[in-house]
Amino acid sequence: MQSQQLSFDFKDLQKKSHEWRTWYYDGEPKPNPVAEPVRDAFELINATLFGHIYQRPALEGRVRSICTVAALIVLNRQEQLPGHITGALNYGWTKEQIVELITQLLFYGGYPCAGSSLNTAARTFAEYDKRHGAKTA
């Protein structure tokens, strides 16, 4: 079986990544200054993931977003969770749906993951509402 060779315009992927991340995260996340020596690696990862994978038509971005939130919850990745909860809200997921997702995952990731994720969600909802002029429920 012959493999198909893929060709991508890296600058185009970077542009798509930047535009999408600015919308999804309510602003392009700033890299940690400690990561400056490996900035090119993060640019490659971001261009590939957000400029290509998230743009693929087989799975809507809205679904990819909530799948990412679920993965971060069960892996207890609290540092990355706020950005992806913000993205899920920007895709139209409701706070109630996100809390319900965390509740569902209590049985898969455990109580500590769910408890921490609920706390992270509450802080993220409040910050999101502040930026968007809405009231936190």
mmCIF file of C-alpha atoms in Angstrom:
data_model
loop_
_atom_site.group_PDB
_atom_site.id
_atom_site.type_symbol
_atom_site.label_atom_id
_atom_site.label_comp_id
_atom_site.label_asym_id
_atom_site.label_seq_id
_atom_site.Cartn_x
_atom_site.Cartn_y
_atom_site.Cartn_z
ATOM 1 C CA MET A 1 0.000 0.000 0.000
ATOM 2 C CA GLN A 2 1.408 3.339 -1.046
ATOM 3 C CA SER A 3 1.183 6.169 1.446
ATOM 4 C CA GLN A 4 -0.127 9.522 0.348
ATOM 5 C CA GLN A 5 2.282 12.378 0.865
ATOM 6 C CA LEU A 6 0.796 15.396 2.567
ATOM 7 C CA SER A 7 1.897 18.935 1.917
ATOM 8 C CA PHE A 8 1.041 21.885 4.138
ATOM 9 C CA ASP A 9 1.859 25.558 4.032
ATOM 10 C CA PHE A 10 3.229 26.136 7.552
ATOM 11 C CA LYS A 11 2.563 29.898 7.440
ATOM 12 C CA ASP A 12 -1.061 29.196 6.513
ATOM 13 C CA LEU A 13 -1.396 26.729 9.415
ATOM 14 C CA GLN A 14 0.120 29.311 11.783
ATOM 15 C CA LYS A 15 -2.346 31.951 10.560
ATOM 16 C CA LYS A 16 -5.337 29.613 10.969
ATOM 17 C CA SER A 17 -4.071 28.569 14.390
ATOM 18 C CA HIS A 18 -3.660 32.160 15.549
ATOM 19 C CA GLU A 19 -7.101 33.226 14.305
ATOM 20 C CA TRP A 20 -8.831 30.184 15.804
ATOM 21 C CA ARG A 21 -6.980 30.355 19.150
ATOM 22 C CA THR A 22 -7.724 34.087 19.498
ATOM 23 C CA TRP A 23 -11.460 33.359 19.137
ATOM 24 C CA TYR A 24 -11.502 30.103 21.133
ATOM 25 C CA TYR A 25 -9.496 31.323 24.135
ATOM 26 C CA ASP A 26 -10.831 34.914 24.088
ATOM 27 C CA GLY A 27 -7.340 36.026 23.079
ATOM 28 C CA GLU A 28 -4.158 34.255 22.023
ATOM 29 C CA PRO A 29 -2.618 32.596 25.112
ATOM 30 C CA LYS A 30 0.785 33.967 26.038
ATOM 31 C CA PRO A 31 3.580 31.387 26.243
ATOM 32 C CA ASN A 32 5.453 31.064 29.496
ATOM 33 C CA PRO A 33 8.780 32.959 29.223
ATOM 34 C CA VAL A 34 10.571 29.841 30.488
ATOM 35 C CA ALA A 35 9.530 28.111 27.224
ATOM 36 C CA GLU A 36 11.171 30.756 25.000
ATOM 37 C CA PRO A 37 14.137 28.481 24.043
ATOM 38 C CA VAL A 38 11.645 25.946 22.605
ATOM 39 C CA ARG A 39 9.155 28.429 21.165
ATOM 40 C CA ASP A 40 9.485 26.856 17.702
ATOM 41 C CA ALA A 41 8.322 23.491 19.078
ATOM 42 C CA PHE A 42 5.189 25.091 20.541
ATOM 43 C CA GLU A 43 4.542 26.945 17.285
ATOM 44 C CA LEU A 44 4.747 23.640 15.412
ATOM 45 C CA ILE A 45 2.385 21.933 17.874
ATOM 46 C CA ASN A 46 -0.109 24.817 17.806
ATOM 47 C CA ALA A 47 -0.042 25.136 14.015
ATOM 48 C CA THR A 48 -0.616 21.403 13.596
ATOM 49 C CA LEU A 49 -3.273 20.957 16.285
ATOM 50 C CA PHE A 50 -5.224 24.193 15.937
ATOM 51 C CA GLY A 51 -4.426 25.131 12.331
ATOM 52 C CA HIS A 52 -5.002 21.627 10.949
ATOM 53 C CA ILE A 53 -6.571 19.014 13.274
ATOM 54 C CA TYR A 54 -9.261 21.291 14.734
ATOM 55 C CA GLN A 55 -10.126 22.421 11.174
ATOM 56 C CA ARG A 56 -10.765 18.932 9.772
ATOM 57 C CA PRO A 57 -14.384 18.556 8.641
ATOM 58 C CA ALA A 58 -15.018 14.977 9.848
ATOM 59 C CA LEU A 59 -15.672 16.213 13.398
ATOM 60 C CA GLU A 60 -17.090 19.643 14.168
ATOM 61 C CA GLY A 61 -14.976 21.994 16.257
ATOM 62 C CA ARG A 62 -17.780 22.143 18.831
ATOM 63 C CA VAL A 63 -17.498 18.382 19.377
ATOM 64 C CA ARG A 64 -13.694 18.485 19.405
ATOM 65 C CA SER A 65 -13.911 21.179 22.056
ATOM 66 C CA ILE A 66 -16.093 19.216 24.481
ATOM 67 C CA CYS A 67 -13.996 16.074 23.882
ATOM 68 C CA THR A 68 -10.925 18.074 24.877
ATOM 69 C CA VAL A 69 -12.666 19.346 28.024
ATOM 70 C CA ALA A 70 -13.601 15.754 28.925
ATOM 71 C CA ALA A 71 -10.044 14.505 28.393
ATOM 72 C CA LEU A 72 -8.596 17.298 30.515
ATOM 73 C CA ILE A 73 -11.079 16.553 33.308
ATOM 74 C CA VAL A 74 -10.262 12.847 33.605
ATOM 75 C CA LEU A 75 -6.535 13.524 33.243
ATOM 76 C CA ASN A 76 -6.851 16.196 35.972
ATOM 77 C CA ARG A 77 -5.134 18.843 33.834
ATOM 78 C CA GLN A 78 -6.466 21.831 35.748
ATOM 79 C CA GLU A 79 -3.975 24.310 34.286
ATOM 80 C CA GLN A 80 -5.229 23.724 30.720
ATOM 81 C CA LEU A 81 -8.916 23.325 31.606
ATOM 82 C CA PRO A 82 -9.932 27.029 31.864
ATOM 83 C CA GLY A 83 -8.908 27.809 28.283
ATOM 84 C CA HIS A 84 -10.862 24.858 26.947
ATOM 85 C CA ILE A 85 -13.918 25.598 29.095
ATOM 86 C CA THR A 86 -13.777 29.109 27.611
ATOM 87 C CA GLY A 87 -13.583 27.573 24.140
ATOM 88 C CA ALA A 88 -16.540 25.284 24.879
ATOM 89 C CA LEU A 89 -18.593 28.287 26.032
ATOM 90 C CA ASN A 90 -17.589 30.145 22.859
ATOM 91 C CA TYR A 91 -18.823 27.143 20.844
ATOM 92 C CA GLY A 92 -22.207 27.397 22.568
ATOM 93 C CA TRP A 93 -21.964 24.756 25.285
ATOM 94 C CA THR A 94 -23.805 25.954 28.376
ATOM 95 C CA LYS A 95 -22.463 26.118 31.902
ATOM 96 C CA GLU A 96 -25.087 23.552 32.885
ATOM 97 C CA GLN A 97 -23.874 21.149 30.184
ATOM 98 C CA ILE A 98 -20.253 21.564 31.273
ATOM 99 C CA VAL A 99 -21.156 20.910 34.923
ATOM 100 C CA GLU A 100 -23.145 17.859 33.818
ATOM 101 C CA LEU A 101 -20.129 16.612 31.851
ATOM 102 C CA ILE A 102 -17.946 16.969 34.949
ATOM 103 C CA THR A 103 -20.571 15.071 36.965
ATOM 104 C CA GLN A 104 -20.640 12.262 34.383
ATOM 105 C CA LEU A 105 -16.860 12.006 34.467
ATOM 106 C CA LEU A 106 -16.818 11.709 38.254
ATOM 107 C CA PHE A 107 -17.189 7.962 37.693
ATOM 108 C CA TYR A 108 -14.319 7.780 35.202
ATOM 109 C CA GLY A 109 -11.741 10.212 36.590
ATOM 110 C CA GLY A 110 -12.675 10.000 40.262
ATOM 111 C CA TYR A 111 -13.837 12.413 42.900
ATOM 112 C CA PRO A 112 -10.614 14.475 43.096
ATOM 113 C CA CYS A 113 -10.672 15.192 39.340
ATOM 114 C CA ALA A 114 -14.357 16.091 39.400
ATOM 115 C CA GLY A 115 -14.080 18.248 42.522
ATOM 116 C CA SER A 116 -11.075 20.144 41.166
ATOM 117 C CA SER A 117 -12.765 20.515 37.780
ATOM 118 C CA LEU A 118 -15.932 21.954 39.348
ATOM 119 C CA ASN A 119 -13.809 24.527 41.189
ATOM 120 C CA THR A 120 -11.932 25.352 37.977
ATOM 121 C CA ALA A 121 -15.226 25.614 36.074
ATOM 122 C CA ALA A 122 -16.706 28.006 38.655
ATOM 123 C CA ARG A 123 -13.676 30.323 38.410
ATOM 124 C CA THR A 124 -13.682 30.087 34.608
ATOM 125 C CA PHE A 125 -17.416 30.845 34.384
ATOM 126 C CA ALA A 126 -16.954 33.958 36.554
ATOM 127 C CA GLU A 127 -13.999 35.192 34.461
ATOM 128 C CA TYR A 128 -15.868 34.437 31.221
ATOM 129 C CA ASP A 129 -18.919 36.345 32.432
ATOM 130 C CA LYS A 130 -16.747 39.311 33.394
ATOM 131 C CA ARG A 131 -15.247 39.430 29.877
ATOM 132 C CA HIS A 132 -18.598 38.926 28.161
ATOM 133 C CA GLY A 133 -20.745 41.073 30.455
ATOM 134 C CA ALA A 134 -22.984 38.223 31.612
ATOM 135 C CA LYS A 135 -24.053 37.160 35.069
ATOM 136 C CA THR A 136 -22.567 34.070 36.672
ATOM 137 C CA ALA A 137 -25.255 31.606 37.698
#
